[in-house]
XYZ file of N, CA, C and O in Angstrom:
396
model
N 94.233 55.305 67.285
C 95.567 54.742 67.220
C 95.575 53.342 67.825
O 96.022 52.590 66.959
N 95.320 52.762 68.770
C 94.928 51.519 69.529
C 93.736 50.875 68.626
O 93.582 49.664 68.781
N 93.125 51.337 67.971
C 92.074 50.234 67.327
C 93.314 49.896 66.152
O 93.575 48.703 65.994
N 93.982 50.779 65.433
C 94.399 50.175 64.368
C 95.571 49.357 64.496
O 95.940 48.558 63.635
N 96.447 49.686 66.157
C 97.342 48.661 66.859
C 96.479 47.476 66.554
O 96.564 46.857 65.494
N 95.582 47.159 67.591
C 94.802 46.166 67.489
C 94.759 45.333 66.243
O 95.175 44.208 65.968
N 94.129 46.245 65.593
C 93.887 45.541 63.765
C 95.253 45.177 63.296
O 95.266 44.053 62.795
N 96.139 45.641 63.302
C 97.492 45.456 62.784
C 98.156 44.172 63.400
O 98.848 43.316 62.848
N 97.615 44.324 65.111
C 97.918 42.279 65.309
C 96.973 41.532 64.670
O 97.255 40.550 63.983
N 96.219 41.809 64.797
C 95.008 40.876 64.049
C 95.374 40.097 63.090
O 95.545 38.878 63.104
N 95.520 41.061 62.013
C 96.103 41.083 60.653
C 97.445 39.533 60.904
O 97.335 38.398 60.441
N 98.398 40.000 61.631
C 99.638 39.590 61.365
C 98.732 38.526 62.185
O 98.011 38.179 61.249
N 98.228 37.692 63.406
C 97.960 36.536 63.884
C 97.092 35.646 62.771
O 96.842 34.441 62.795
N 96.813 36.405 62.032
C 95.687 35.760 60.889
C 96.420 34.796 59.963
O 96.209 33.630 59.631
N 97.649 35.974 59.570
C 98.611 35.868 58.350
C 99.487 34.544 58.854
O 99.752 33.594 58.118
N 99.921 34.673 60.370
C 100.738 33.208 60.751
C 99.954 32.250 61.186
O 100.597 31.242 61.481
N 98.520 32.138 61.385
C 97.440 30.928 61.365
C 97.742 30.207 59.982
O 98.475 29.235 59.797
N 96.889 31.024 58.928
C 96.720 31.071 57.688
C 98.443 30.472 57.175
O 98.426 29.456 56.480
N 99.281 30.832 57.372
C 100.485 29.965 57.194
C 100.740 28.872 57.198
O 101.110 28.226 56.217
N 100.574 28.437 58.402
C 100.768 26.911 59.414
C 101.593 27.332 59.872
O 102.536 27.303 59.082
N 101.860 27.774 60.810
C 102.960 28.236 61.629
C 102.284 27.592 62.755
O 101.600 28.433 63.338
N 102.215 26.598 63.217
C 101.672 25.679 64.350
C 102.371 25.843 65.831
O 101.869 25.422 66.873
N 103.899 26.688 65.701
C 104.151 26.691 67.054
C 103.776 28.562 67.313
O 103.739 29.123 68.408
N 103.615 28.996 66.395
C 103.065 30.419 66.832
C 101.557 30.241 67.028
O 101.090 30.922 67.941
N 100.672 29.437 66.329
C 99.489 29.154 66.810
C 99.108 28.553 68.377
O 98.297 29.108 69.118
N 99.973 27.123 68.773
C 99.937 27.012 69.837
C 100.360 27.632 70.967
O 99.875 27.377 72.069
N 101.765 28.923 70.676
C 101.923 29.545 71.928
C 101.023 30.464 71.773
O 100.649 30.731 72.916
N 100.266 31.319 70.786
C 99.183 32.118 71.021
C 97.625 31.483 71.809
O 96.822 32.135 72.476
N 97.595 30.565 71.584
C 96.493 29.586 72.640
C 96.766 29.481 73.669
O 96.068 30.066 74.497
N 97.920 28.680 74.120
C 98.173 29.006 75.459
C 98.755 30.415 76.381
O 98.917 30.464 77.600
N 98.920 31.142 75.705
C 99.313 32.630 75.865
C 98.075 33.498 76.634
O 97.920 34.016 77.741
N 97.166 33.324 75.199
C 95.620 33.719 75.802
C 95.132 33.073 76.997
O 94.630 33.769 77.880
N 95.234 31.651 77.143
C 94.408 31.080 77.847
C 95.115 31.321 79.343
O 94.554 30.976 80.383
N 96.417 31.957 79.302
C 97.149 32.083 80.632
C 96.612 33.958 81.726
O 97.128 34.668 82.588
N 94.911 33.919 80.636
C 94.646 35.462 81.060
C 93.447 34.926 82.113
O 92.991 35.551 83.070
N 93.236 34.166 81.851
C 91.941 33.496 82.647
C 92.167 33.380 84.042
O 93.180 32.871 84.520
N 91.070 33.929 84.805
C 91.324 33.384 86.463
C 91.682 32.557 86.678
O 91.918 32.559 87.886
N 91.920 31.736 86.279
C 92.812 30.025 87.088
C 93.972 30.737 87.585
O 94.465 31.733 87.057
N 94.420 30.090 88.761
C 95.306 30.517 89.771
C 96.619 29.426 88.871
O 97.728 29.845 89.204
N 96.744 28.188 87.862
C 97.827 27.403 87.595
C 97.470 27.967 86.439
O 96.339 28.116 85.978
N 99.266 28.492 85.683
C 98.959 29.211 84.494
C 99.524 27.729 83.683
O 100.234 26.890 84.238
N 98.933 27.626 81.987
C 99.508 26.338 80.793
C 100.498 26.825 81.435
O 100.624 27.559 82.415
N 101.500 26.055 80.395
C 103.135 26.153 79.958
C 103.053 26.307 78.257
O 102.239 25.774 77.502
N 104.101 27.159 77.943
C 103.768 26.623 76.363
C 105.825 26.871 76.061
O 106.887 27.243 76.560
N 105.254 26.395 75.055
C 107.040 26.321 74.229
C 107.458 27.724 73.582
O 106.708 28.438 72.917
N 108.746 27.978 73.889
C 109.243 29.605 72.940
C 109.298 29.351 71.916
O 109.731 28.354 71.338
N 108.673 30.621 71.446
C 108.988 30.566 70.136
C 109.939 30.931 69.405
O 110.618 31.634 70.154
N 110.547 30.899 68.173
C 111.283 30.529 67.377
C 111.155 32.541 67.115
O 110.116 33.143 66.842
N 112.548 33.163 67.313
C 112.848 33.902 67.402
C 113.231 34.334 65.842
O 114.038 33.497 65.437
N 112.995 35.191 64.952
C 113.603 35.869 63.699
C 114.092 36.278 63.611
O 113.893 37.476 63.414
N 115.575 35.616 63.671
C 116.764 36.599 63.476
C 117.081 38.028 62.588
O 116.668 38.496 61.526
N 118.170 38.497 63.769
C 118.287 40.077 63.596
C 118.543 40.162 61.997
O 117.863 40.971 61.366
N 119.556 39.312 61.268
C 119.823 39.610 60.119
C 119.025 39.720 58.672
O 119.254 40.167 57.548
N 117.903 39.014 59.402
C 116.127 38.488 58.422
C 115.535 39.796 58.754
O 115.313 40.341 57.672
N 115.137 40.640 59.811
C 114.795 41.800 59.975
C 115.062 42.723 59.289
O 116.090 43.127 59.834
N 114.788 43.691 58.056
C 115.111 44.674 58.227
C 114.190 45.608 58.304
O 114.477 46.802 58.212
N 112.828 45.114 58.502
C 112.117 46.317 58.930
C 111.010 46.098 60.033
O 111.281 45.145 60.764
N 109.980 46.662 60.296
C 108.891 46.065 61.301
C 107.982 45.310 60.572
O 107.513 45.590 59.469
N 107.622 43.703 61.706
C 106.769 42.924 60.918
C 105.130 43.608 60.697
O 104.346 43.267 59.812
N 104.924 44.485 61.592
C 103.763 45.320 61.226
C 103.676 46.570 60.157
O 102.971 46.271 59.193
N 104.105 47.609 60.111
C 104.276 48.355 59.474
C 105.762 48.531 58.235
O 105.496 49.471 57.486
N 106.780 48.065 57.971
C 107.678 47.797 57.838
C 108.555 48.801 57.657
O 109.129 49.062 56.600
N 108.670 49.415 58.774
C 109.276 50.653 58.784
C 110.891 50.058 59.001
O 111.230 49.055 59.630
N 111.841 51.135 58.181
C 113.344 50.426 58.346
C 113.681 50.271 59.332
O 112.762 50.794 59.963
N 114.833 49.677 60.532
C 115.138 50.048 61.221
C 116.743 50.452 60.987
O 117.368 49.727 60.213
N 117.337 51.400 61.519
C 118.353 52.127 61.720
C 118.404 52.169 63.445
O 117.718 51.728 64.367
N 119.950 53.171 63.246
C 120.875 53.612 64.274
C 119.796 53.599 66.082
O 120.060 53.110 67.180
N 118.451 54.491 65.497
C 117.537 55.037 66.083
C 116.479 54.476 66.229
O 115.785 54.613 67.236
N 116.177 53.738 65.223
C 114.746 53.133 65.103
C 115.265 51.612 65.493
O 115.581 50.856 64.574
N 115.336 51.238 66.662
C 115.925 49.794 66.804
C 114.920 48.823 66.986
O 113.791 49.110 67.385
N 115.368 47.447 66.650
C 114.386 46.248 66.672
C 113.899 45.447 68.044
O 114.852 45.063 68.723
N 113.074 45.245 68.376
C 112.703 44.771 69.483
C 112.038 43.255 68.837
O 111.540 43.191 67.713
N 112.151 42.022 69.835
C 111.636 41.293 69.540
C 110.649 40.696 70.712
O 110.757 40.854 71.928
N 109.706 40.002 70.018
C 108.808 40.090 70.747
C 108.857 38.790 71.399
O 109.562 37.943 70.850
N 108.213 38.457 72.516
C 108.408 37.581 73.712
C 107.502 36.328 73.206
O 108.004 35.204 73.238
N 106.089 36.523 72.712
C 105.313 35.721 72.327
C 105.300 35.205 71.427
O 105.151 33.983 71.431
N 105.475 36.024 70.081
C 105.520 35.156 69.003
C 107.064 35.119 67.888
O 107.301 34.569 66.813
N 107.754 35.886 68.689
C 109.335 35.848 67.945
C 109.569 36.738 66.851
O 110.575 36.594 66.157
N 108.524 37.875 66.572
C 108.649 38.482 65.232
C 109.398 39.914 66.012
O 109.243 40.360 67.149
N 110.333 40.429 64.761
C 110.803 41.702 65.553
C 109.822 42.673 64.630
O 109.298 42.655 63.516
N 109.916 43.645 65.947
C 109.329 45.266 65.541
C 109.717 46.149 65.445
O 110.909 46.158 65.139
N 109.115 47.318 65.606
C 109.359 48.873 65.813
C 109.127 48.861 67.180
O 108.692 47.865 67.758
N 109.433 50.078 67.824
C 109.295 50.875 69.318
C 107.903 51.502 69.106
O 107.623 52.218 70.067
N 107.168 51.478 68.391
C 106.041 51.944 67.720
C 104.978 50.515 68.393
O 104.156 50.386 69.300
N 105.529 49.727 67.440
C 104.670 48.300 67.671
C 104.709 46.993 68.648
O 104.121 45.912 68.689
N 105.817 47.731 69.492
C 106.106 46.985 70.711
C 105.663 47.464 72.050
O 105.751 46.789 73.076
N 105.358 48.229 72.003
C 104.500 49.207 73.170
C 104.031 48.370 74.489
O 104.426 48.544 75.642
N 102.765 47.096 73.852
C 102.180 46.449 74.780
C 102.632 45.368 75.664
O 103.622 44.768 75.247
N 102.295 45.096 76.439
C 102.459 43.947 77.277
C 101.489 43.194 77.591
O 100.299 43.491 77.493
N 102.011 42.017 78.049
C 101.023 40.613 78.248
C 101.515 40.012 79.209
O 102.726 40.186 79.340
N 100.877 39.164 80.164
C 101.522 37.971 80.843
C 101.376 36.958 80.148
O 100.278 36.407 80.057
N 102.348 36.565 79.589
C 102.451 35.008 79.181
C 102.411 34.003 79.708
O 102.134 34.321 80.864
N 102.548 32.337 79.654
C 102.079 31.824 80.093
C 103.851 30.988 80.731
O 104.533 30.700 79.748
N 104.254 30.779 81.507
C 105.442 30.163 81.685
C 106.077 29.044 80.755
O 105.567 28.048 80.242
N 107.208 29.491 80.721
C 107.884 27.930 79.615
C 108.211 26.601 79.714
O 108.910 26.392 80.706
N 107.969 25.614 79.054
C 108.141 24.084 79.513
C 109.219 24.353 80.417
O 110.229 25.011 80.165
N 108.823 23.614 81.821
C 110.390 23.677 82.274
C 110.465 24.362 83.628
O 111.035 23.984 84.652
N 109.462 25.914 83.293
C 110.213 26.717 84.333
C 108.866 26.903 85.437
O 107.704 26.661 85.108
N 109.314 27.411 86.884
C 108.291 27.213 87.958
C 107.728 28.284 88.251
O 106.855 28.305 89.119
């Protein structure tokens, strides 16, 4: 179940490279690079959030969402999900701006 989590971001980081989606590329660079021992984490810019009304299903699996199955959006790269595909966590890297 976790390898095919895995594969299933994969997939979708590939699909918004392969786009040009340049500010989901650069906050995924500095995102990663905020895992590294350095004690001063980057900064990177938020990303551009996909509104609720563009949603109607998960950007991974595209399961509907309803009453029950609600949308979560994600912190790093702005795509909403399932409760399925939102599971993980990350430390990100702080936002232009903040201390």
């Amino acid at each position: 179940d976790c390898e095919q989590w895995i594969e299933a971001i994969s997939s979708a980081k590939a699909a918004l490279l392969s786009a040009g989606d340049s500010a989901s590329s650069s906050t995924a660079t500095t995102a990663s690079a905020a895992t590294d021992s350095s004690s001063e984490l980057p900064t990177a810019s938020a990303p551009v959030w996909v509104a609720d009304s563009q949603a109607d299903g998960c950007g991974l699996c595209g399961a509907r969402f309803t009453f029950l199955s609600r949308k979560h959006h994600c912190r790093k790269c702005g795509g909403v999900f399932c409760g399925e595909h939102s599971r993980g966590k990350l430390v990100l890297a702080p936002l232009d701006g903040d201390t």
